[in-house]
Coordinates of C-alpha atoms and ligand atoms in Angstrom, one line a residue:
M1 CA 0.0 0.0 0.0
D2 CA 1.3 3.5 -0.9
K3 CA 2.5 6.0 1.7
L4 CA 3.0 9.7 1.6
I5 CA 6.2 11.3 3.1
V6 CA 5.7 14.9 4.0
S7 CA 8.5 17.2 5.2
G8 CA 7.7 20.3 7.2
P9 CA 7.5 23.0 8.2
T10 CA 6.9 24.4 4.7
K11 CA 5.7 27.6 3.0
L12 CA 3.4 27.4 0.0
S13 CA 3.0 29.8 -2.9
G14 CA 1.3 30.0 -6.3
K15 CA -2.1 28.8 -7.6
V16 CA -3.9 25.5 -7.4
E17 CA -7.0 24.4 -9.4
V18 CA -9.4 22.1 -7.8
S19 CA -11.0 19.2 -9.7
S20 CA -14.7 18.7 -10.3
A21 CA -16.7 17.7 -7.3
K22 CA -16.7 14.0 -6.2
N23 CA -20.1 14.5 -4.4
A24 CA -21.7 16.0 -7.5
S25 CA -20.1 13.5 -10.0
L26 CA -21.4 10.4 -8.2
P27 CA -25.1 11.3 -8.2
I28 CA -24.8 12.7 -11.7
M29 CA -23.3 9.4 -12.9
A30 CA -26.1 7.5 -11.2
A31 CA -28.6 9.8 -13.1
T32 CA -27.2 8.6 -16.4
I33 CA -29.1 5.4 -15.8
L34 CA -32.3 7.4 -16.3
Y35 CA -31.2 8.6 -19.8
P36 CA -31.4 5.8 -22.4
G37 CA -28.9 7.6 -24.6
K38 CA -25.4 9.1 -24.5
V39 CA -23.9 11.6 -22.0
E40 CA -20.5 13.2 -22.4
F41 CA -18.8 14.5 -19.3
K42 CA -16.1 17.2 -19.9
N43 CA -14.4 16.9 -16.6
L44 CA -15.0 13.8 -14.5
P45 CA -12.4 13.8 -11.7
G46 CA -9.7 11.1 -11.7
L47 CA -10.7 9.5 -8.4
T48 CA -11.1 5.9 -7.3
D49 CA -14.7 6.5 -6.3
I50 CA -15.4 7.5 -9.9
K51 CA -13.7 4.4 -11.2
F52 CA -15.7 2.3 -8.8
F53 CA -18.9 3.9 -10.0
V54 CA -18.0 3.3 -13.6
Q55 CA -17.6 -0.4 -12.7
I56 CA -21.1 -0.4 -11.2
L57 CA -22.6 1.3 -14.2
E58 CA -20.8 -1.2 -16.5
S59 CA -22.1 -4.1 -14.4
L60 CA -25.6 -2.8 -15.1
G61 CA -24.9 -2.8 -18.9
C62 CA -23.8 0.8 -19.5
T63 CA -20.8 1.4 -21.7
H64 CA -18.2 4.0 -20.8
S65 CA -15.1 5.4 -22.5
N66 CA -13.3 8.7 -21.7
G67 CA -16.2 10.3 -20.0
L68 CA -18.8 9.2 -22.5
I69 CA -21.5 7.1 -20.9
D70 CA -24.2 5.3 -22.8
A71 CA -27.0 3.9 -20.7
S72 CA -29.2 2.8 -23.6
T73 CA -27.7 -0.7 -23.2
V74 CA -28.6 -1.1 -19.5
N75 CA -29.9 -4.7 -19.2
N76 CA -29.3 -5.5 -15.5
T77 CA -31.1 -4.1 -12.4
V78 CA -28.9 -5.8 -9.8
A79 CA -26.1 -3.9 -8.1
E80 CA -23.9 -6.7 -6.6
Y81 CA -22.5 -6.6 -3.1
D82 CA -18.9 -7.0 -4.2
L83 CA -19.2 -3.7 -6.0
V84 CA -21.5 -1.8 -3.7
R85 CA -19.4 -2.6 -0.6
K86 CA -16.5 -0.6 -2.0
M87 CA -18.5 2.6 -2.0
R88 CA -21.8 3.4 -0.2
A89 CA -22.8 6.0 -2.8
S90 CA -23.6 3.0 -5.0
V91 CA -27.0 3.0 -3.3
L92 CA -27.8 6.0 -5.6
V93 CA -28.5 3.5 -8.4
L94 CA -31.7 2.5 -6.6
G95 CA -33.8 5.5 -7.6
P96 CA -32.9 5.6 -11.3
L97 CA -33.2 1.8 -11.7
L98 CA -36.6 1.7 -10.0
S99 CA -37.8 4.7 -12.0
R100 CA -36.8 3.5 -15.5
F101 CA -37.1 -0.3 -15.0
K102 CA -39.7 -0.6 -12.2
K103 CA -37.4 -2.8 -10.3
A104 CA -34.0 -2.8 -8.6
K105 CA -31.9 -5.1 -6.4
V106 CA -29.2 -3.2 -4.7
S107 CA -26.9 -4.5 -2.0
L108 CA -27.3 -2.7 1.3
P109 CA -24.3 -0.3 1.3
G110 CA -23.2 -1.2 4.8
G111 CA -21.6 1.3 7.2
C112 CA -18.3 2.9 6.9
A113 CA -15.6 4.3 9.2
I114 CA -17.6 7.4 10.0
G115 CA -20.9 5.8 10.9
T116 CA -23.6 3.2 10.3
R117 CA -25.0 5.4 7.5
P118 CA -28.4 3.8 7.2
V119 CA -30.7 4.3 4.2
D120 CA -34.0 4.3 5.9
I121 CA -34.9 7.7 4.7
H122 CA -34.3 6.6 1.1
L123 CA -36.4 3.5 1.4
K124 CA -39.4 5.2 3.2
A125 CA -39.6 7.7 0.4
M126 CA -39.5 4.9 -2.3
E127 CA -42.4 3.3 -0.6
E128 CA -44.3 6.6 -0.5
L129 CA -43.8 6.7 -4.3
G130 CA -45.4 3.3 -4.6
A131 CA -42.5 0.9 -4.5
T132 CA -42.6 -2.4 -2.6
I133 CA -39.3 -2.7 -0.6
D134 CA -38.1 -6.0 0.8
I135 CA -34.8 -6.4 2.5
S136 CA -33.3 -9.9 2.5
G137 CA -29.9 -11.5 2.2
G138 CA -28.2 -8.0 2.6
Y139 CA -30.0 -6.7 -0.5
I140 CA -32.7 -4.1 -1.0
N141 CA -35.3 -5.6 -3.4
A142 CA -37.5 -2.9 -4.8
S143 CA -40.3 -3.2 -7.3
C144 CA -43.5 -1.4 -8.5
E145 CA -46.2 -1.4 -11.0
K146 CA -45.5 2.2 -11.5
L147 CA -44.3 5.1 -9.3
I148 CA -46.8 7.7 -8.5
G149 CA -45.7 11.3 -7.6
A150 CA -46.1 12.1 -3.9
D151 CA -45.5 14.8 -1.3
I152 CA -42.5 13.5 0.6
H153 CA -41.2 15.0 3.9
L154 CA -37.7 14.0 4.9
S155 CA -37.1 13.4 8.6
F156 CA -33.6 14.7 8.0
P157 CA -32.3 16.7 4.9
S158 CA -30.3 13.7 3.8
V159 CA -28.1 14.4 0.7
G160 CA -28.2 10.9 -0.7
A161 CA -31.9 10.4 0.0
T162 CA -32.8 13.8 -1.7
E163 CA -30.8 12.7 -4.8
N164 CA -32.3 9.2 -4.9
I165 CA -35.8 10.6 -4.6
M166 CA -35.3 13.2 -7.3
M167 CA -34.1 10.4 -9.7
A168 CA -37.0 8.0 -8.7
A169 CA -39.5 10.8 -9.3
C170 CA -38.3 11.5 -12.9
F171 CA -40.4 8.7 -14.5
A172 CA -43.1 8.7 -11.7
E173 CA -46.6 9.7 -12.7
G174 CA -47.4 13.3 -11.9
E175 CA -45.6 15.7 -9.5
T176 CA -43.4 14.8 -6.6
V177 CA -42.6 17.4 -3.9
I178 CA -39.6 16.8 -1.6
K179 CA -39.8 18.8 1.6
N180 CA -37.0 19.3 4.0
A181 CA -34.7 18.4 1.1
A182 CA -30.9 18.8 1.3
C183 CA -29.7 22.1 -0.1
E184 CA -26.1 21.3 -0.9
P185 CA -24.6 22.8 -4.1
E186 CA -24.1 19.2 -5.3
I187 CA -27.9 18.8 -5.2
V188 CA -28.2 21.8 -7.4
D189 CA -25.7 20.4 -9.9
H190 CA -27.5 17.1 -9.9
A191 CA -30.8 18.8 -10.7
N192 CA -29.2 20.9 -13.4
F193 CA -27.8 17.7 -15.0
L194 CA -31.3 16.0 -14.9
N195 CA -32.8 19.1 -16.4
A196 CA -30.1 19.1 -19.1
C197 CA -31.3 15.5 -19.9
G198 CA -34.8 16.8 -20.4
F199 CA -36.4 16.2 -17.0
E200 CA -38.2 18.9 -15.1
I201 CA -36.9 19.8 -11.6
T202 CA -37.4 23.1 -9.8
G203 CA -36.4 24.3 -6.3
A204 CA -33.1 22.5 -6.0
G205 CA -30.9 24.4 -3.5
S206 CA -34.0 25.1 -1.4
S207 CA -35.6 22.8 1.1
T208 CA -38.6 22.2 -1.3
I209 CA -37.9 20.5 -4.6
K210 CA -40.5 19.7 -7.2
V211 CA -40.2 17.0 -9.9
Q212 CA -42.6 16.7 -12.8
G213 CA -42.7 13.1 -13.8
K214 CA -42.0 12.2 -17.5
E215 CA -43.4 9.4 -19.7
L216 CA -40.6 6.9 -20.4
S217 CA -42.2 5.7 -23.7
S218 CA -42.1 9.2 -25.2
F219 CA -38.9 10.4 -23.6
D220 CA -36.4 11.8 -26.2
A221 CA -32.9 10.5 -25.6
S222 CA -31.6 11.0 -29.1
K223 CA -29.2 13.8 -28.3
T224 CA -25.8 13.4 -26.6
V225 CA -26.0 15.4 -23.4
E226 CA -22.8 17.3 -22.7
Y227 CA -22.1 18.3 -19.1
S228 CA -19.4 19.9 -17.0
I229 CA -19.5 19.3 -13.2
I230 CA -19.0 22.0 -10.6
G231 CA -15.7 22.4 -8.8
D232 CA -15.1 20.6 -5.6
R233 CA -15.8 22.9 -2.7
I234 CA -14.4 20.5 -0.1
E235 CA -11.1 20.1 -2.0
A236 CA -11.0 23.9 -2.3
A237 CA -11.6 24.4 1.5
T238 CA -8.8 21.9 2.1
Y239 CA -6.3 23.9 0.1
I240 CA -7.4 27.2 1.6
I241 CA -6.7 25.7 5.1
A242 CA -3.4 24.5 3.8
G243 CA -2.5 28.0 3.0
L244 CA -3.6 29.3 6.4
M245 CA -1.8 26.6 8.3
T246 CA 1.5 27.3 6.6
D247 CA 1.1 31.1 6.9
S248 CA 1.3 31.3 3.1
E249 CA -0.1 33.3 0.2
I250 CA -1.8 31.1 -2.4
E251 CA -4.8 31.2 -4.7
V252 CA -7.3 28.3 -4.9
Q253 CA -9.3 28.3 -8.2
N254 CA -11.9 26.5 -10.3
F255 CA -14.8 26.5 -7.8
D256 CA -17.6 28.8 -6.6
P257 CA -16.7 30.5 -3.3
S258 CA -20.4 30.9 -2.5
H259 CA -20.5 27.1 -2.1
I260 CA -18.4 27.4 1.1
E261 CA -19.6 30.6 2.7
A262 CA -19.9 29.0 6.1
V263 CA -16.3 27.9 5.9
L264 CA -15.0 31.3 4.8
D265 CA -17.0 32.9 7.6
V266 CA -15.4 30.7 10.3
L267 CA -11.9 31.2 8.9
K268 CA -12.4 35.0 8.8
T269 CA -13.6 34.9 12.4
M270 CA -10.4 33.1 13.3
G271 CA -8.5 36.0 11.6
A272 CA -7.8 34.6 8.1
K273 CA -7.1 37.2 5.4
L274 CA -9.1 35.9 2.4
E275 CA -10.2 37.6 -0.8
V276 CA -12.9 36.2 -3.1
T277 CA -11.9 36.3 -6.7
A278 CA -13.7 35.6 -10.0
R279 CA -12.3 32.1 -10.0
G280 CA -12.0 31.2 -6.3
V281 CA -10.3 32.5 -3.2
K282 CA -7.0 34.2 -2.6
V283 CA -5.3 33.4 0.8
F284 CA -3.0 35.9 2.3
A285 CA -0.4 35.1 5.0
S286 CA -2.5 35.5 8.2
G287 CA -0.1 34.6 11.0
K288 CA -1.4 32.6 13.9
L289 CA -5.2 32.5 13.9
A290 CA -7.5 32.6 16.9
G291 CA -9.6 29.6 18.0
A292 CA -13.3 29.2 17.2
K293 CA -16.5 27.3 18.2
V294 CA -18.0 25.4 15.2
E295 CA -20.9 23.1 14.8
T296 CA -21.3 21.1 11.6
G297 CA -24.7 21.0 9.9
P298 CA -26.6 20.5 6.7
H299 CA -25.9 23.2 4.0
P300 CA -25.7 26.2 4.3
G301 CA -24.2 25.2 7.7
F302 CA -20.6 24.3 8.2
P303 CA -19.9 21.2 6.1
T304 CA -19.0 18.0 8.0
D305 CA -16.6 17.2 5.2
V306 CA -14.4 20.1 6.3
Q307 CA -14.5 19.4 10.0
A308 CA -11.3 17.3 10.2
Q309 CA -9.3 19.8 8.1
L310 CA -10.5 22.7 10.3
M311 CA -9.5 20.8 13.4
S312 CA -5.9 20.6 12.1
L313 CA -6.0 24.4 11.7
M314 CA -7.4 24.9 15.2
G315 CA -4.6 22.7 16.6
V316 CA -2.0 25.3 15.5
S317 CA -4.1 28.4 16.2
S318 CA -4.0 30.3 19.5
G319 CA -6.5 29.7 22.3
Y320 CA -9.1 27.0 22.7
S321 CA -11.6 25.8 20.0
I322 CA -14.6 23.6 20.2
V323 CA -16.0 21.4 17.4
S324 CA -19.4 19.8 17.5
E325 CA -20.0 17.1 14.9
R326 CA -23.7 17.0 14.3
I327 CA -24.0 14.9 11.1
F328 CA -22.1 11.7 11.6
E329 CA -21.7 9.7 14.8
N330 CA -18.1 8.7 14.5
R331 CA -16.3 11.4 12.6
F332 CA -13.4 12.1 15.0
M333 CA -11.1 9.3 13.9
H334 CA -8.5 11.8 12.9
V335 CA -8.2 12.9 16.5
P336 CA -5.9 10.1 17.8
E337 CA -3.7 10.6 14.8
L338 CA -3.5 14.4 15.3
V339 CA -2.7 13.8 19.0
R340 CA 0.2 11.6 18.0
M341 CA 1.5 14.6 16.1
G342 CA 1.4 16.7 19.3
M343 CA -2.1 18.2 19.3
E344 CA -4.0 18.5 22.6
I345 CA -7.6 17.4 21.8
D346 CA -10.2 16.0 24.2
L347 CA -13.4 14.2 23.0
D348 CA -16.7 14.1 24.8
G349 CA -19.5 12.5 22.6
S350 CA -20.1 14.7 19.6
Y351 CA -17.8 17.4 21.0
A352 CA -14.0 17.9 20.5
F353 CA -12.1 20.4 22.7
I354 CA -8.9 21.6 21.0
K355 CA -6.2 23.4 22.9
G356 CA -4.3 25.5 20.3
N357 CA -0.7 26.6 20.1
N358 CA 0.6 23.1 19.6
D359 CA 4.0 22.6 18.1
L360 CA 3.6 19.6 15.9
S361 CA 6.1 16.9 15.6
P362 CA 6.3 14.2 12.9
A363 CA 5.0 10.7 13.6
P364 CA 4.0 7.7 11.6
V365 CA 0.3 8.2 11.2
M366 CA -2.5 6.3 9.4
C367 CA -5.5 7.4 7.3
T368 CA -8.9 6.2 8.6
D369 CA -11.3 7.9 6.2
L370 CA -11.2 10.4 3.3
R371 CA -11.3 13.7 5.1
A372 CA -9.3 12.6 8.1
S373 CA -6.5 11.8 5.7
A374 CA -6.5 15.4 4.4
A375 CA -6.3 16.6 8.0
L376 CA -3.1 14.5 8.5
I377 CA -1.5 16.0 5.4
L378 CA -2.3 19.5 6.6
S379 CA -0.7 18.9 10.0
A380 CA 2.3 17.2 8.4
L381 CA 3.0 20.4 6.4
V382 CA 3.5 22.2 9.7
A383 CA 5.2 19.5 11.8
K384 CA 9.0 20.0 12.2
G385 CA 10.4 16.9 10.4
E386 CA 9.3 14.1 8.2
T387 CA 5.9 12.5 8.6
T388 CA 4.9 9.2 7.1
I389 CA 1.2 8.8 6.3
A390 CA 0.0 5.3 5.6
R391 CA -3.2 3.8 4.0
I392 CA -3.5 6.7 1.6
Y393 CA -6.0 4.8 -0.5
H394 CA -8.6 6.7 1.5
L395 CA -7.2 9.9 0.1
D396 CA -7.3 8.8 -3.5
R397 CA -11.1 8.3 -3.2
G398 CA -11.6 12.1 -3.1
Y399 CA -8.5 14.1 -3.8
E400 CA -7.2 14.0 -7.4
K401 CA -3.4 14.2 -7.7
I402 CA -3.1 15.7 -4.2
E403 CA 0.7 15.3 -3.9
Q404 CA 1.2 16.8 -7.4
K405 CA -1.0 19.8 -6.5
L406 CA 0.7 20.4 -3.2
Q407 CA 4.2 20.0 -4.8
S408 CA 3.2 22.6 -7.4
L409 CA 2.6 24.9 -4.3
G410 CA 6.0 24.1 -3.0
A411 CA 5.2 21.4 -0.5
K412 CA 7.8 18.7 0.1
I413 CA 5.6 15.7 -0.3
K414 CA 6.1 12.4 -2.1
R415 CA 4.3 9.1 -2.6
V416 CA 6.2 5.9 -2.0
K417 CA 5.1 2.5 -2.9
E418 CA 5.4 -0.1 -0.2
Ligands
EPZ501 C1 -23.2 12.8 1.4 O1 -23.2 11.5 2.1 C2 -21.7 12.9 1.0 N1 -21.3 11.8 0.1 C3 -20.8 12.9 2.3 O2 -19.5 13.1 1.8 C4 -21.2 14.0 3.2 O3 -20.5 14.0 4.4 C5 -22.7 13.9 3.5 O4 -23.5 13.9 2.3 C6 -23.2 15.1 4.4 O5 -23.0 16.3 3.7 C7 -21.7 11.9 -1.2 O6 -22.3 12.9 -1.6 C8 -21.3 10.8 -2.1 P1 -26.6 12.1 4.3 P2 -24.7 10.9 2.4 O7 -27.5 11.1 3.7 O8 -25.6 11.2 1.3 C9 -28.1 10.0 8.3 C10 -17.2 12.7 1.8 O9 -16.3 12.7 2.6 N2 -29.0 9.2 7.4 O10 -26.8 13.5 4.2 O11 -24.5 9.5 2.9 C11 -26.7 9.5 8.1 O12 -26.4 8.4 8.9 C12 -18.5 12.1 2.1 O13 -17.1 13.2 0.6 C13 -30.0 8.4 8.0 O14 -30.1 8.3 9.2 O15 -25.1 11.8 3.7 C14 -25.9 10.7 8.5 O16 -25.7 10.7 9.9 C15 -18.5 11.5 3.5 N3 -30.8 7.7 7.1 C16 -26.7 11.9 8.1 O17 -28.0 11.3 7.9 C17 -30.8 7.8 5.8 O18 -31.6 7.2 5.1 C18 -26.2 12.6 6.8 O19 -26.3 11.6 5.8 C19 -29.8 8.7 5.2 C20 -28.9 9.4 6.0

């Protein structure tokens, strides 16, 4: 398994472009199942999660080459366990398969490091649309005569459930209204893609989304849909924090800064000098920042996917900070690794108490999940010496060419094969 070797402390400089968003790419790739024609993506990110999703689409009968996906050849509605277990976002094939083929058999995704991550909200909504759901042998068996549009109120603004329901509603009869829907920018991009395919979705980005069901038999899929996916706001936030941790001046580009307003607000409160530009955010050397009190929440709240990275910054800021993780039940696995590097962090349930001003020292550390991995790299950029980071396959799921991008900013980081 590959490792990263990072030498610190280091200063960064220059510009870095983020890739397109993993968490928009995955639901949009699932949505190609609804379109019995060709879709050409201009900028799919080079991530292992994307490769996994291509494998799932191909197992269903889609063809794929260089970003061109053709779902006219889908002939299988079973998403097998050995593929689904690699990535829980695979559950997003449930809605489109059920909508277009009136049946789907999808392995239960299972939990992951950050939590049990159930799909009860997804399944309850599918039943409200008229599907019969049976769970047996670790699989979700879904079927229907036809799906009927319904008013659906989500008990929690689940991102994945919102996406699955939008897709299921596309070939349902009549209108579906999703209330308490997730508002993340990735939901908006997903809806924009569906509309580019000829579907009719309004309200994405707000907590009430409406879908006008289409008739599959008369649906026109003759044109090749071309689509470019939004920039990755989480990757962008990660590089912005890298600039602040190393007291550097860098520019992070190719994303919409309005997608991370909550992050920029917290960083400015901590004393960060940031400037929003036409293509992203410019970071100015801001010296030692102050601590903060942050609670993660559904968009437009502070994104849970930036929580670990922010904690690394808090560990080298002055004063105390408090982080409350309100989305996932086990998303503090980066803490023991950060403590090994010299941070003083106490945990109590969903709260983390961070004592700032820590001088970080290198230590052999291990990635546990995608965003925790990024937090370790950020800390290694500041630690005095050489840090070895193991199990970086977690990183490769969501950060394209991270060592090349950091090297281009002047970081001393290299990947070594074990
Ligand atoms: C998406 O996961 C993202 N993944 C996650 O990013 C992100 O952290 C999360 O949204 C929250 O923003 C993708 O988009 C592929 P949820 P998702 O459904 O859809 C509970 C990353 O690092 N819940 O909004 O799985 C669930 O257990 C990843 O890029 C239910 O209880 O998130 C969790 O506690 C990590 N029942 C909370 O809701 C359900 O049926 C949020 O889950 C569904 C969810």
